[in-house]
Coordinates of C-alpha atoms (C1' of nucleotides) in Angstrom, one line a residue:
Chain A
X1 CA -9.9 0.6 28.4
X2 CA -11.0 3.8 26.3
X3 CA -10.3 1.6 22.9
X4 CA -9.5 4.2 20.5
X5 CA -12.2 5.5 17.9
X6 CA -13.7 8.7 16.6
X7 CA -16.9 8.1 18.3
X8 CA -18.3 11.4 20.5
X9 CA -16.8 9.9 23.7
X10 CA -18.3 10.9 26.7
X11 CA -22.0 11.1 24.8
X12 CA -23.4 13.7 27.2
X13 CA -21.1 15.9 25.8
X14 CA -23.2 18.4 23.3
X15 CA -23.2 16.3 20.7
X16 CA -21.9 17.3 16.6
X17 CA -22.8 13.7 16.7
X18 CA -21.2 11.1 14.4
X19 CA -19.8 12.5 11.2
X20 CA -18.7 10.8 8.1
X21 CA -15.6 13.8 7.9
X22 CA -14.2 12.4 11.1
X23 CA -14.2 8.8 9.1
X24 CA -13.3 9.9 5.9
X25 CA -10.1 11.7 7.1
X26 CA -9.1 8.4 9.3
X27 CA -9.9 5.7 6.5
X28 CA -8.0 7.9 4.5
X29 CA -5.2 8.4 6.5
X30 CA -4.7 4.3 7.1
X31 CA -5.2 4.5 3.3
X32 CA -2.5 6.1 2.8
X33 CA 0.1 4.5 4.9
X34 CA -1.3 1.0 4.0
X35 CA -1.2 1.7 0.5
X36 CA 2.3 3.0 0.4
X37 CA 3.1 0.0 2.7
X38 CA 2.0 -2.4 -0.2
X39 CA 3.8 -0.6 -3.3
X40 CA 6.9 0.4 -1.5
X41 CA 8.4 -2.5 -3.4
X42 CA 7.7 -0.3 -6.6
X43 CA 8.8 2.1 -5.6
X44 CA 5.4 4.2 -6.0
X45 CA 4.0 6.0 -3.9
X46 CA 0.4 6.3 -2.1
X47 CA 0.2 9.6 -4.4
X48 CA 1.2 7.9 -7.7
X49 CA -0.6 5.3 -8.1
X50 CA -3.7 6.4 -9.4
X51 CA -2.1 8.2 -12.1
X52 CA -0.5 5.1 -13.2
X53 CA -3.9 2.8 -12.6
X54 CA -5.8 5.8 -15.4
X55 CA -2.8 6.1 -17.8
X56 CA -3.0 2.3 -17.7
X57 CA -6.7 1.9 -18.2
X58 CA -6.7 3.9 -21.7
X59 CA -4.9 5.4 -24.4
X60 CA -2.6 8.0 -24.4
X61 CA -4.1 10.9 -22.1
X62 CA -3.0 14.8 -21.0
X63 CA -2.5 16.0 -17.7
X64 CA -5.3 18.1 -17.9
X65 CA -7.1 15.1 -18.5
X66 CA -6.5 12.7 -15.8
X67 CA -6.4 16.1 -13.4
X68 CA -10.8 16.1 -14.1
X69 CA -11.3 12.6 -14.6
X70 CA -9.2 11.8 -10.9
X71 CA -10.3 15.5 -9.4
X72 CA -6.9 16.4 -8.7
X73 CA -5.3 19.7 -8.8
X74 CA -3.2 20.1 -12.5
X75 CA 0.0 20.7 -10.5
X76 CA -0.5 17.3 -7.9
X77 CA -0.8 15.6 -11.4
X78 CA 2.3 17.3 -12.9
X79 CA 4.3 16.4 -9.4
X80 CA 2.9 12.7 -9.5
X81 CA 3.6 12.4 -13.3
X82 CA 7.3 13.4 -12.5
X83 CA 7.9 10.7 -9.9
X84 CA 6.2 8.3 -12.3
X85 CA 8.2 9.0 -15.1
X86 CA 11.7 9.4 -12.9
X87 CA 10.8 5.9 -12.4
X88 CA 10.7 4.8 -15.6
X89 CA 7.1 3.7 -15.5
X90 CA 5.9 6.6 -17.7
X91 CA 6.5 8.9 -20.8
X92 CA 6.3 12.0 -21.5
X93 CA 5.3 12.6 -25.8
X94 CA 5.0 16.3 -26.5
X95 CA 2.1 16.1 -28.9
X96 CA 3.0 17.2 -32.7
X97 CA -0.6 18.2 -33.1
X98 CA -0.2 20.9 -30.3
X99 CA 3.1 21.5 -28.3
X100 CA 1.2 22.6 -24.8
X101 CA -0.1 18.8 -24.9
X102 CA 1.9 16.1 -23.1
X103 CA 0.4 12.6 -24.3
X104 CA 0.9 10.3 -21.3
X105 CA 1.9 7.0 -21.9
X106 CA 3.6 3.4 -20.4
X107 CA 6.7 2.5 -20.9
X108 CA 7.5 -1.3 -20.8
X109 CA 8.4 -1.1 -17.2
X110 CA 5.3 0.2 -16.7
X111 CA 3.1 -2.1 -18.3
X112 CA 5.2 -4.9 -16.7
X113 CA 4.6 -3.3 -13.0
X114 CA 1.0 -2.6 -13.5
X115 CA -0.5 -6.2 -13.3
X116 CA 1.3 -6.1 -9.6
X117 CA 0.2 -2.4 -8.2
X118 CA -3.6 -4.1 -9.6
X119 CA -3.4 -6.6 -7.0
X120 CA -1.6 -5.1 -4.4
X121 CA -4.6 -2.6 -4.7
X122 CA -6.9 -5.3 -5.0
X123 CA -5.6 -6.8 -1.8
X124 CA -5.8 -3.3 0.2
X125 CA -9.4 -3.2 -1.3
X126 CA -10.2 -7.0 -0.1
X127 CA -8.7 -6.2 3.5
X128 CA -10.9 -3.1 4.2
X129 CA -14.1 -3.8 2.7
X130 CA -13.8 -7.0 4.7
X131 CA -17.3 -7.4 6.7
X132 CA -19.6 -5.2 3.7
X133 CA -21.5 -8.0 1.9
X134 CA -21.9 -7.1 -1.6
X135 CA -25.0 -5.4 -1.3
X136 CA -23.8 -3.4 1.9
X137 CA -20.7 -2.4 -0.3
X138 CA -22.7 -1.4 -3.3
X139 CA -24.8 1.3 -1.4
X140 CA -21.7 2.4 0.7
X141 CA -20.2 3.3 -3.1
X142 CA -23.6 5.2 -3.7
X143 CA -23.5 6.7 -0.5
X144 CA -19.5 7.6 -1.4
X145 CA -20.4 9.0 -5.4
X146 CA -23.2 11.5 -3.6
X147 CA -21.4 13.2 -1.1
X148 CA -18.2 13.6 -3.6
X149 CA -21.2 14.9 -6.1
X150 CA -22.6 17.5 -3.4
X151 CA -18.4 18.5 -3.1
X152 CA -17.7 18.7 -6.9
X153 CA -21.0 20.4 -7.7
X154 CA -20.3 23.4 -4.5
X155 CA -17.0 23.7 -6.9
X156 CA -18.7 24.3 -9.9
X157 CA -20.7 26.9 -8.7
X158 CA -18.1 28.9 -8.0
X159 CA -16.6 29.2 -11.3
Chain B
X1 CA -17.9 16.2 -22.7
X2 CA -16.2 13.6 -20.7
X3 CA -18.3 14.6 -17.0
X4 CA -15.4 14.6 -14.2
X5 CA -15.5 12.1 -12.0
X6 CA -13.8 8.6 -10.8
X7 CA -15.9 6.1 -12.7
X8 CA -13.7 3.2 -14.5
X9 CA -14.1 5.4 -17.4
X10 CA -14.0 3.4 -20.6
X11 CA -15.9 0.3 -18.5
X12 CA -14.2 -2.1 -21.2
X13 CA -10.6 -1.9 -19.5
X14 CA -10.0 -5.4 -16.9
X15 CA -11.5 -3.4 -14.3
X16 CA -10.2 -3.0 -10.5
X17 CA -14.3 -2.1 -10.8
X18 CA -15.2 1.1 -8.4
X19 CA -13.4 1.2 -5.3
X20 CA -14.3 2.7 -2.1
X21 CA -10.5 3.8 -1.9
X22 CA -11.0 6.3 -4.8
X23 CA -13.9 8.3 -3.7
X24 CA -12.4 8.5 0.2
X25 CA -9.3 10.2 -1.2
X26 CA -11.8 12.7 -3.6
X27 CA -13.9 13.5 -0.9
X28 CA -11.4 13.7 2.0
X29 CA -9.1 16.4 -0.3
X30 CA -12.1 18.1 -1.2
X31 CA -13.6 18.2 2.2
X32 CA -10.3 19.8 3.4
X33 CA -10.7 22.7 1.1
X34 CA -14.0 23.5 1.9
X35 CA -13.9 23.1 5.4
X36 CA -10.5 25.2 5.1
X37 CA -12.3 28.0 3.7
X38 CA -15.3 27.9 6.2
X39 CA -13.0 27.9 9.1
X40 CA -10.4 30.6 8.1
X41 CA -12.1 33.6 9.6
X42 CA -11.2 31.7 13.0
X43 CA -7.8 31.4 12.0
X44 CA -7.7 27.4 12.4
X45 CA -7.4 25.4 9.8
X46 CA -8.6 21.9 8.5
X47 CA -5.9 20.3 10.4
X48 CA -6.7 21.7 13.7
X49 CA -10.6 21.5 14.2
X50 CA -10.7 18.4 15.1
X51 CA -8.6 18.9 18.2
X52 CA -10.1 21.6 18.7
X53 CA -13.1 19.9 19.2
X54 CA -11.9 17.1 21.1
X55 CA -10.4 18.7 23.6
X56 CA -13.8 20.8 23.9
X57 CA -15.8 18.0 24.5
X58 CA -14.0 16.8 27.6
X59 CA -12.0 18.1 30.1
X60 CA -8.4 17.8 30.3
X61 CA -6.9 15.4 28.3
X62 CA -3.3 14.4 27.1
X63 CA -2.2 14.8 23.2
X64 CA -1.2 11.0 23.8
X65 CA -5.1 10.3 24.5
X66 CA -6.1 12.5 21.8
X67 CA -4.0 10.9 19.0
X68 CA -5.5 7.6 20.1
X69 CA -8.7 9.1 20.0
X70 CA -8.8 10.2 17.0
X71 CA -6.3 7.9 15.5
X72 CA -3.8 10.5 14.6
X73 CA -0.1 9.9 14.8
X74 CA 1.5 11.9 17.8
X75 CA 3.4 14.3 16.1
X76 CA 0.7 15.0 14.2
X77 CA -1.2 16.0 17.6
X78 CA 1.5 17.9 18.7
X79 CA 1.9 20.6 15.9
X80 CA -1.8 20.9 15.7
X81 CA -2.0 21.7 19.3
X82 CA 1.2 24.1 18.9
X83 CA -1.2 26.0 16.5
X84 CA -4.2 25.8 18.4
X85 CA -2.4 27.3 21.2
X86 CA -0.6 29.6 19.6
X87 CA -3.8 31.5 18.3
X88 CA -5.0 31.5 21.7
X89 CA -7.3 28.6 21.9
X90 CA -5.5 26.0 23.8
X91 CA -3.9 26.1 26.7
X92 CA -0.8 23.3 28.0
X93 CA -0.7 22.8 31.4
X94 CA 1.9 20.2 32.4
X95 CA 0.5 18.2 34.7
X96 CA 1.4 18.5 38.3
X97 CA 1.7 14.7 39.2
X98 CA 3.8 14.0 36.1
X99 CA 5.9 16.4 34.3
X100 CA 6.2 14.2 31.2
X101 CA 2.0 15.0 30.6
X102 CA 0.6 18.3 28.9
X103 CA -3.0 18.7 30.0
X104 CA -5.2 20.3 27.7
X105 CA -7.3 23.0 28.0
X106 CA -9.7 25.5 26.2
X107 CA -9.0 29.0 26.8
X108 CA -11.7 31.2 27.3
X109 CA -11.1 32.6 23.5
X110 CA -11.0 29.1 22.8
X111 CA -14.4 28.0 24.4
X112 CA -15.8 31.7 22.5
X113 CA -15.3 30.0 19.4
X114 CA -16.0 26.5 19.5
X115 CA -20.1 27.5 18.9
X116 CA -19.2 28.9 15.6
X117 CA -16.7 26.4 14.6
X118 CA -19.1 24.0 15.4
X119 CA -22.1 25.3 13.2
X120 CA -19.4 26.1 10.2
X121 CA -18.9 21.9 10.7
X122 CA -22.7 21.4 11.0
X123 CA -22.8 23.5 7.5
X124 CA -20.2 21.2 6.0
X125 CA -21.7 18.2 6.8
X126 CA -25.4 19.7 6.1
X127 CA -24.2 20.5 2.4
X128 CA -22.0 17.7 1.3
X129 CA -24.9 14.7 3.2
X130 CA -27.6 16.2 1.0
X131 CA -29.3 13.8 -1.2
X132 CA -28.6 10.8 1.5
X133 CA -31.8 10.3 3.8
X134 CA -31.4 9.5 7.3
X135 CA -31.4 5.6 7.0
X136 CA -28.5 6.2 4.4
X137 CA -26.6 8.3 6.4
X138 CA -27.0 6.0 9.0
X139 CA -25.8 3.0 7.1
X140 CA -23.3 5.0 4.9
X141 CA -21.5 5.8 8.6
X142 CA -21.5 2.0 9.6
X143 CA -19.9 1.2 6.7
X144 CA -17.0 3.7 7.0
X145 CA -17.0 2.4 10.9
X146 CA -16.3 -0.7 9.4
X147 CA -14.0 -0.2 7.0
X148 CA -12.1 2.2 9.4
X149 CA -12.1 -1.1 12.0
X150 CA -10.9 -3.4 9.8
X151 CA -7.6 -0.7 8.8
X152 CA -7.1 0.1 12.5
X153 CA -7.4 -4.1 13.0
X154 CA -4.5 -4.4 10.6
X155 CA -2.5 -2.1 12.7
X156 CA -2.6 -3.5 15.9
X157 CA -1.7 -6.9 14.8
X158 CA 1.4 -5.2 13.6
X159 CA 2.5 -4.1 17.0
Chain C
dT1 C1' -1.2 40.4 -39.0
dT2 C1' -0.5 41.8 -34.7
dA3 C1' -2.4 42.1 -29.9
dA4 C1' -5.0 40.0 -26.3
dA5 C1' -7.0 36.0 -24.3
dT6 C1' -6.9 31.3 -23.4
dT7 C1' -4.9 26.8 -22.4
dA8 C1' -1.5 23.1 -20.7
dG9 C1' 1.9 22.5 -17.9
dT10 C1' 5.6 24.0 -14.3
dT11 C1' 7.3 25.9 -10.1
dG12 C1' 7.4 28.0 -5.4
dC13 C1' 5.1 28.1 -1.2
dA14 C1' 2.3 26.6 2.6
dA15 C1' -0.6 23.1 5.1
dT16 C1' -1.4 18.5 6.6
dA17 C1' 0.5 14.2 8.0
dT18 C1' 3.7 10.3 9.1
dC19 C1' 8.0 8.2 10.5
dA20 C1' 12.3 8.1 12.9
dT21 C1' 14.9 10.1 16.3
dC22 C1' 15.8 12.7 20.3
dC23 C1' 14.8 14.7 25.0
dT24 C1' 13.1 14.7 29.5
dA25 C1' 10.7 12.8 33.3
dT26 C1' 9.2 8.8 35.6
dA27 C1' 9.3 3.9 36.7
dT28 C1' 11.7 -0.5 37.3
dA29 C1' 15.8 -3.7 38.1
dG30 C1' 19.9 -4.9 40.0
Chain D
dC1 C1' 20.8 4.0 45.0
dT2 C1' 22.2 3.9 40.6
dA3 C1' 21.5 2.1 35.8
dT4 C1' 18.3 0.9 32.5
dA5 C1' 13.9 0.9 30.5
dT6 C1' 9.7 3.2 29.3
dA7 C1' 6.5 7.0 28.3
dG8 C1' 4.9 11.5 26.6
dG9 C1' 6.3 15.0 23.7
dA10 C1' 9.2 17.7 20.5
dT11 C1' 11.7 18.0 16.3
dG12 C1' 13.6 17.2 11.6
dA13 C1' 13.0 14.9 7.3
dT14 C1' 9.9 13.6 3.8
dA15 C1' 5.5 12.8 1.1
dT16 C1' 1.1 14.4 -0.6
dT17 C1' -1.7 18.1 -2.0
dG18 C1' -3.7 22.7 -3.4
dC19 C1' -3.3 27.6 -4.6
dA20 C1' -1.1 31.4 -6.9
dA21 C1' 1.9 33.0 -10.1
dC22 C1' 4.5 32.1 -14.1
dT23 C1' 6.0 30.2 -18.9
dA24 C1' 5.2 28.7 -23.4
dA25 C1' 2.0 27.6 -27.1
dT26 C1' -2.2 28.3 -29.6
dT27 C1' -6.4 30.6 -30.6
dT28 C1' -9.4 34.7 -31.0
dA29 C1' -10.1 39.6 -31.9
dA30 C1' -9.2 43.9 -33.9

DNA sequence: TTAAATTAGTTGCAATATCATCCTATATAG
DNA sequence: CTATATAGGATGATATTGCAACTAATTTAA
């Protein structure tokens, strides 16, 4: 009985009615501990891994940078970039050009682990989706880029 | 230059292509700050509300039924009700029958507020839907039901 | 050229959240 | 009836994250 869910229970009740915040903050709760489930091996955590998925995907980037492209606070990226790089997956380059710069780079170990965290990831992202056909998926990741949009753009106008 | 934002970037990288994953964590950590900010002249904060709520929508209820309602880990519950009640809003009422139970209460400040909180949630979700007509909303919530099943599947097959 | 403003990054603090462990009260076994 | 098991909560440790304040380096203004 009472199988557990987010939906508004005993309907009668007033209803907010169904949410996407309620699902959002429980999808990315399960993320979370899923995902650090699946690179424990790593040794990276659920709060790493992007970083070392964008400093994979492209040449040699700031903090700054992969703080706007991922939408992450500067100092989350400076915290996640220390773990990374205590790990050995990632370096630090001071760029000559301009001392405030770090350039952001792989190590070895870090291209070698990369290939691995990509599936793991893949395999977190198989699991979930599970029961989406493509098309289903495709506008769920449209419905996904607009809401973030509305978020982001609220930001912006408070600059 | 360089528009912030999750995309795969510079598409040409073997792509993990766009994943759901991403955009829950931008919107969920973005969503916390704004609805943070909306509810701080109640003195609750983005980590309460939703028990807040619950436990508004019902009568008394245990925190052990309210973190599998809302799929929240039980120490999780508890600290969020310790704050709810002690700003007023909650009461605990160890139940009668069995000592080991807390029943859950609004207080009457509690039940003042939950209007307000309410329409401050109704704003958030107003704002950050926009763009998505009612068909998309409706599909884009049974897509994160889904994906929410299939994590909660996962877990219950580990027990 | 020197002073002020801006920029990238770091650090301390607080909030949210989970896990593991402990405590207390009830239920079950022997 | 006592001993053990179980259940609901509480607590401590740890991880992720954002904001504010700070440092160091560079750029812009005077």
């Amino acid at each position: 009985m009472s199988e557990p869910g987010l939906s508004d229970g005993d309907g009668a009740a007033a209803g907010a009615a169904d949410s996407h915040g309620q699902y959002i903050s429980a999808i990315y709760r399960h993320m979370q501990v899923v995902i650090a489930a699946e690179l424990a091996p790593y040794r990276i955590g659920s709060g790493q891994y992007i970083f070392l998925m964008a400093i994979a995907s492209g040449r040699a980037v700031t903090q700054k940078a992969l703080s706007a492209r991922l939408l992450v606070d500067k100092a989350t990226t400076a915290k996640a970039i220390a773990k990374l790089e205590a790990e050995g997956y990632v370096r630090r380059d001071p760029d000559p050009a301009d001392n405030r710069y770090q350039l952001l780079e792989l190590t070895d170990e870090g291209r070698q682990i990369v290939p691995y965290v990509k599936e793991a990831l893949a395999r977190v992202k198989a699991r979930t989706r599970k029961g989406l056909s493509d098309e289903a998926y495709d506008s769920f990741i449209q419905s996904l880029k607009i809401v973030l949009r509305n978020l982001t753009e609220l930001e912006e106008i408070r600059e």
